[in-house]
């Protein structure tokens, strides 16, 4: 029974975060760019962040850290009472799980040297517009909504549930 709950949770997570279409954003633009004197505001304004995307912070773990903070702490470079310390080893990732603005900074006074960034996360990714088609008659047929974005999760659910039913049947008839 525990396996079923775990599988269901995995499936729900996959469906919640855009079916594997998440992007990885190198904070500051490079693999080791979480450092002083970089214009993170300029960098983040040129990015588009969506639910499920990941942030990659690359830095010297002996000098810097990455703290998720509240807006007022971000504005005033306060590294106390942070929400979460995401520092692990200097090559750290953080998943954007809510449509909101996230605030990050480096403690130890480095925030005053520009080591802070605000990340504005949008909801779901926009679906691409369908390709235009030639209209051969004067009466247009309304388009059928695409279900392509549901194919992978539905197939995964079908495979998992059919496997569970098969295992249950084997146990029942054994």
PDB file of C-alpha atoms in Angstrom:
ATOM      1  CA  UNK A   1       0.000   0.000   0.000  1.00  0.00           C
ATOM      2  CA  UNK A   2       2.874   2.392   0.775  1.00  0.00           C
ATOM      3  CA  UNK A   3       4.262   1.868  -2.736  1.00  0.00           C
ATOM      4  CA  UNK A   4       0.970   3.013  -4.234  1.00  0.00           C
ATOM      5  CA  UNK A   5       0.987   6.215  -2.173  1.00  0.00           C
ATOM      6  CA  UNK A   6       4.590   6.933  -3.161  1.00  0.00           C
ATOM      7  CA  UNK A   7       3.868   6.335  -6.849  1.00  0.00           C
ATOM      8  CA  UNK A   8       0.803   8.564  -6.675  1.00  0.00           C
ATOM      9  CA  UNK A   9       2.857  11.343  -5.062  1.00  0.00           C
ATOM     10  CA  UNK A  10       5.517  11.052  -7.779  1.00  0.00           C
ATOM     11  CA  UNK A  11       2.872  11.244 -10.488  1.00  0.00           C
ATOM     12  CA  UNK A  12       1.269  14.285  -8.889  1.00  0.00           C
ATOM     13  CA  UNK A  13       4.647  16.012  -8.660  1.00  0.00           C
ATOM     14  CA  UNK A  14       5.356  15.294 -12.331  1.00  0.00           C
ATOM     15  CA  UNK A  15       1.982  16.701 -13.327  1.00  0.00           C
ATOM     16  CA  UNK A  16       2.304  19.765 -11.073  1.00  0.00           C
ATOM     17  CA  UNK A  17       5.631  20.873 -12.489  1.00  0.00           C
ATOM     18  CA  UNK A  18       4.946  20.914 -16.194  1.00  0.00           C
ATOM     19  CA  UNK A  19       5.628  17.334 -17.224  1.00  0.00           C
ATOM     20  CA  UNK A  20       9.410  17.619 -17.219  1.00  0.00           C
ATOM     21  CA  UNK A  21       9.704  20.893 -19.126  1.00  0.00           C
ATOM     22  CA  UNK A  22      11.510  22.736 -16.336  1.00  0.00           C
ATOM     23  CA  UNK A  23      14.480  24.920 -17.191  1.00  0.00           C
ATOM     24  CA  UNK A  24      17.756  25.352 -15.335  1.00  0.00           C
ATOM     25  CA  UNK A  25      18.816  28.987 -14.860  1.00  0.00           C
ATOM     26  CA  UNK A  26      22.459  29.724 -14.012  1.00  0.00           C
ATOM     27  CA  UNK A  27      22.086  32.615 -11.572  1.00  0.00           C
ATOM     28  CA  UNK A  28      24.089  35.520 -12.964  1.00  0.00           C
ATOM     29  CA  UNK A  29      24.543  33.761 -16.287  1.00  0.00           C
ATOM     30  CA  UNK A  30      27.430  31.397 -15.563  1.00  0.00           C
ATOM     31  CA  UNK A  31      28.368  28.268 -13.668  1.00  0.00           C
ATOM     32  CA  UNK A  32      30.326  30.236 -11.040  1.00  0.00           C
ATOM     33  CA  UNK A  33      28.665  33.626 -11.125  1.00  0.00           C
ATOM     34  CA  UNK A  34      27.194  33.922  -7.616  1.00  0.00           C
ATOM     35  CA  UNK A  35      29.788  36.535  -6.680  1.00  0.00           C
ATOM     36  CA  UNK A  36      30.059  40.221  -5.721  1.00  0.00           C
ATOM     37  CA  UNK A  37      29.758  43.058  -8.239  1.00  0.00           C
ATOM     38  CA  UNK A  38      27.443  41.264 -10.676  1.00  0.00           C
ATOM     39  CA  UNK A  39      24.205  42.963 -11.651  1.00  0.00           C
ATOM     40  CA  UNK A  40      21.765  40.220 -10.683  1.00  0.00           C
ATOM     41  CA  UNK A  41      18.777  42.549 -11.127  1.00  0.00           C
ATOM     42  CA  UNK A  42      19.705  43.045 -14.772  1.00  0.00           C
ATOM     43  CA  UNK A  43      20.234  39.307 -15.241  1.00  0.00           C
ATOM     44  CA  UNK A  44      16.901  38.299 -13.643  1.00  0.00           C
ATOM     45  CA  UNK A  45      14.973  40.940 -15.627  1.00  0.00           C
ATOM     46  CA  UNK A  46      16.133  39.246 -18.843  1.00  0.00           C
ATOM     47  CA  UNK A  47      14.933  35.800 -17.722  1.00  0.00           C
ATOM     48  CA  UNK A  48      11.494  34.223 -17.586  1.00  0.00           C
ATOM     49  CA  UNK A  49      10.944  31.906 -14.642  1.00  0.00           C
ATOM     50  CA  UNK A  50       8.104  29.371 -14.448  1.00  0.00           C
ATOM     51  CA  UNK A  51       6.836  26.876 -11.900  1.00  0.00           C
ATOM     52  CA  UNK A  52       9.154  23.908 -11.657  1.00  0.00           C
ATOM     53  CA  UNK A  53      12.226  25.724 -13.013  1.00  0.00           C
ATOM     54  CA  UNK A  54      15.518  25.379 -11.184  1.00  0.00           C
ATOM     55  CA  UNK A  55      18.082  27.980 -10.121  1.00  0.00           C
ATOM     56  CA  UNK A  56      21.757  27.018 -10.108  1.00  0.00           C
ATOM     57  CA  UNK A  57      24.032  28.931  -7.755  1.00  0.00           C
ATOM     58  CA  UNK A  58      27.735  28.340  -8.384  1.00  0.00           C
ATOM     59  CA  UNK A  59      30.118  29.925  -5.859  1.00  0.00           C
ATOM     60  CA  UNK A  60      33.013  29.514  -3.459  1.00  0.00           C
ATOM     61  CA  UNK A  61      31.384  27.772  -0.497  1.00  0.00           C
ATOM     62  CA  UNK A  62      34.139  28.986   1.844  1.00  0.00           C
ATOM     63  CA  UNK A  63      33.312  32.641   1.152  1.00  0.00           C
ATOM     64  CA  UNK A  64      29.662  32.903   0.186  1.00  0.00           C
ATOM     65  CA  UNK A  65      26.298  31.348   0.887  1.00  0.00           C
ATOM     66  CA  UNK A  66      22.763  31.504  -0.518  1.00  0.00           C
ATOM     67  CA  UNK A  67      19.861  32.387   1.746  1.00  0.00           C
ATOM     68  CA  UNK A  68      16.217  32.636   0.786  1.00  0.00           C
ATOM     69  CA  UNK A  69      14.847  35.678   2.631  1.00  0.00           C
ATOM     70  CA  UNK A  70      11.744  37.853   2.899  1.00  0.00           C
ATOM     71  CA  UNK A  71      11.403  41.007   0.814  1.00  0.00           C
ATOM     72  CA  UNK A  72      12.315  43.412   3.622  1.00  0.00           C
ATOM     73  CA  UNK A  73      15.441  41.390   4.445  1.00  0.00           C
ATOM     74  CA  UNK A  74      16.347  41.444   0.744  1.00  0.00           C
ATOM     75  CA  UNK A  75      15.910  45.210   0.496  1.00  0.00           C
ATOM     76  CA  UNK A  76      17.985  45.857   3.640  1.00  0.00           C
ATOM     77  CA  UNK A  77      20.572  43.043   3.230  1.00  0.00           C
ATOM     78  CA  UNK A  78      19.559  41.371   6.492  1.00  0.00           C
ATOM     79  CA  UNK A  79      20.845  37.802   6.697  1.00  0.00           C
ATOM     80  CA  UNK A  80      19.191  36.940  10.022  1.00  0.00           C
ATOM     81  CA  UNK A  81      15.858  35.089  10.257  1.00  0.00           C
ATOM     82  CA  UNK A  82      16.143  33.767   6.708  1.00  0.00           C
ATOM     83  CA  UNK A  83      13.517  31.429   5.261  1.00  0.00           C
ATOM     84  CA  UNK A  84      15.950  28.773   4.075  1.00  0.00           C
ATOM     85  CA  UNK A  85      19.706  28.314   3.745  1.00  0.00           C
ATOM     86  CA  UNK A  86      20.140  26.519   0.433  1.00  0.00           C
ATOM     87  CA  UNK A  87      23.927  26.377   0.685  1.00  0.00           C
ATOM     88  CA  UNK A  88      25.194  22.823   0.413  1.00  0.00           C
ATOM     89  CA  UNK A  89      28.508  22.738  -1.433  1.00  0.00           C
ATOM     90  CA  UNK A  90      28.888  25.740  -3.718  1.00  0.00           C
ATOM     91  CA  UNK A  91      27.077  24.146  -6.654  1.00  0.00           C
ATOM     92  CA  UNK A  92      23.561  24.396  -5.314  1.00  0.00           C
ATOM     93  CA  UNK A  93      20.155  24.193  -6.949  1.00  0.00           C
ATOM     94  CA  UNK A  94      16.786  25.480  -5.842  1.00  0.00           C
ATOM     95  CA  UNK A  95      13.424  24.593  -7.403  1.00  0.00           C
ATOM     96  CA  UNK A  96      10.798  27.288  -7.903  1.00  0.00           C
ATOM     97  CA  UNK A  97       7.614  25.675  -6.598  1.00  0.00           C
ATOM     98  CA  UNK A  98       5.255  28.651  -6.214  1.00  0.00           C
ATOM     99  CA  UNK A  99       4.168  31.519  -8.488  1.00  0.00           C
ATOM    100  CA  UNK A 100       5.623  34.350  -6.411  1.00  0.00           C
ATOM    101  CA  UNK A 101       8.737  36.478  -6.067  1.00  0.00           C
ATOM    102  CA  UNK A 102      11.625  34.702  -4.369  1.00  0.00           C
ATOM    103  CA  UNK A 103      14.397  36.698  -2.707  1.00  0.00           C
ATOM    104  CA  UNK A 104      17.958  35.430  -2.260  1.00  0.00           C
ATOM    105  CA  UNK A 105      21.087  36.994  -0.819  1.00  0.00           C
ATOM    106  CA  UNK A 106      24.535  36.106   0.435  1.00  0.00           C
ATOM    107  CA  UNK A 107      25.236  36.799   4.081  1.00  0.00           C
ATOM    108  CA  UNK A 108      28.401  38.042   5.732  1.00  0.00           C
ATOM    109  CA  UNK A 109      28.058  41.517   4.238  1.00  0.00           C
ATOM    110  CA  UNK A 110      28.356  40.342   0.620  1.00  0.00           C
ATOM    111  CA  UNK A 111      24.781  41.413  -0.049  1.00  0.00           C
ATOM    112  CA  UNK A 112      25.996  45.013   0.159  1.00  0.00           C
ATOM    113  CA  UNK A 113      28.363  44.192  -2.741  1.00  0.00           C
ATOM    114  CA  UNK A 114      25.402  43.172  -4.874  1.00  0.00           C
ATOM    115  CA  UNK A 115      25.052  39.488  -4.031  1.00  0.00           C
ATOM    116  CA  UNK A 116      21.276  39.435  -4.012  1.00  0.00           C
ATOM    117  CA  UNK A 117      18.639  38.550  -6.562  1.00  0.00           C
ATOM    118  CA  UNK A 118      14.844  38.665  -6.804  1.00  0.00           C
ATOM    119  CA  UNK A 119      13.220  35.974  -8.945  1.00  0.00           C
ATOM    120  CA  UNK A 120       9.662  36.588 -10.194  1.00  0.00           C
ATOM    121  CA  UNK A 121       8.045  33.222 -10.926  1.00  0.00           C
ATOM    122  CA  UNK A 122       5.137  32.966 -13.350  1.00  0.00           C
ATOM    123  CA  UNK A 123       2.552  30.212 -13.291  1.00  0.00           C
ATOM    124  CA  UNK A 124       2.407  27.445 -15.851  1.00  0.00           C
ATOM    125  CA  UNK A 125       4.297  27.718 -19.115  1.00  0.00           C
ATOM    126  CA  UNK A 126       2.298  29.116 -21.992  1.00  0.00           C
ATOM    127  CA  UNK A 127       1.344  26.472 -24.524  1.00  0.00           C
ATOM    128  CA  UNK A 128       2.660  27.129 -28.015  1.00  0.00           C
ATOM    129  CA  UNK A 129       0.172  28.430 -30.544  1.00  0.00           C
ATOM    130  CA  UNK A 130      -0.921  25.872 -33.134  1.00  0.00           C
ATOM    131  CA  UNK A 131       0.572  26.188 -36.600  1.00  0.00           C
ATOM    132  CA  UNK A 132      -1.666  28.037 -39.068  1.00  0.00           C
ATOM    133  CA  UNK A 133      -3.553  25.867 -41.542  1.00  0.00           C
ATOM    134  CA  UNK A 134      -4.981  26.672 -44.927  1.00  0.00           C
ATOM    135  CA  UNK A 135      -8.751  27.183 -44.848  1.00  0.00           C
ATOM    136  CA  UNK A 136     -10.184  25.478 -47.953  1.00  0.00           C
ATOM    137  CA  UNK A 137     -13.837  26.259 -47.357  1.00  0.00           C
ATOM    138  CA  UNK A 138     -15.838  29.237 -46.253  1.00  0.00           C
ATOM    139  CA  UNK A 139     -17.231  27.396 -43.241  1.00  0.00           C
ATOM    140  CA  UNK A 140     -14.482  26.957 -40.704  1.00  0.00           C
ATOM    141  CA  UNK A 141     -14.544  23.985 -38.378  1.00  0.00           C
ATOM    142  CA  UNK A 142     -13.727  24.949 -34.797  1.00  0.00           C
ATOM    143  CA  UNK A 143     -10.350  23.601 -33.702  1.00  0.00           C
ATOM    144  CA  UNK A 144     -10.215  20.596 -31.411  1.00  0.00           C
ATOM    145  CA  UNK A 145      -8.279  21.368 -28.210  1.00  0.00           C
ATOM    146  CA  UNK A 146      -4.882  19.683 -28.150  1.00  0.00           C
ATOM    147  CA  UNK A 147      -4.291  17.119 -25.447  1.00  0.00           C
ATOM    148  CA  UNK A 148      -0.630  16.569 -26.430  1.00  0.00           C
ATOM    149  CA  UNK A 149       0.657  18.045 -23.182  1.00  0.00           C
ATOM    150  CA  UNK A 150      -1.253  15.361 -21.273  1.00  0.00           C
ATOM    151  CA  UNK A 151       0.083  12.385 -23.247  1.00  0.00           C
ATOM    152  CA  UNK A 152       3.166  11.623 -21.145  1.00  0.00           C
ATOM    153  CA  UNK A 153       1.515  11.920 -17.710  1.00  0.00           C
ATOM    154  CA  UNK A 154      -1.553   9.953 -18.796  1.00  0.00           C
ATOM    155  CA  UNK A 155       0.600   7.234 -20.310  1.00  0.00           C
ATOM    156  CA  UNK A 156       2.667   7.089 -17.126  1.00  0.00           C
ATOM    157  CA  UNK A 157      -0.477   6.821 -14.998  1.00  0.00           C
ATOM    158  CA  UNK A 158      -1.828   4.071 -17.265  1.00  0.00           C
ATOM    159  CA  UNK A 159       1.404   2.066 -17.041  1.00  0.00           C
ATOM    160  CA  UNK A 160       1.697   2.421 -13.259  1.00  0.00           C
ATOM    161  CA  UNK A 161      -1.936   1.640 -12.504  1.00  0.00           C
ATOM    162  CA  UNK A 162      -2.022  -1.328 -14.876  1.00  0.00           C
ATOM    163  CA  UNK A 163       1.125  -2.677 -13.181  1.00  0.00           C
ATOM    164  CA  UNK A 164      -0.503  -2.301  -9.761  1.00  0.00           C
ATOM    165  CA  UNK A 165      -3.658  -4.076 -10.948  1.00  0.00           C
ATOM    166  CA  UNK A 166      -1.523  -6.885 -12.420  1.00  0.00           C
ATOM    167  CA  UNK A 167       0.396  -7.292  -9.122  1.00  0.00           C
ATOM    168  CA  UNK A 168      -2.877  -7.296  -7.160  1.00  0.00           C
ATOM    169  CA  UNK A 169      -4.296  -9.972  -9.459  1.00  0.00           C
ATOM    170  CA  UNK A 170      -1.210 -12.136  -9.052  1.00  0.00           C
ATOM    171  CA  UNK A 171      -1.478 -11.906  -5.280  1.00  0.00           C
ATOM    172  CA  UNK A 172      -5.209 -12.650  -5.357  1.00  0.00           C
ATOM    173  CA  UNK A 173      -4.922 -15.743  -7.557  1.00  0.00           C
ATOM    174  CA  UNK A 174      -1.770 -17.102  -5.906  1.00  0.00           C
TER     175      UNK A 174
END
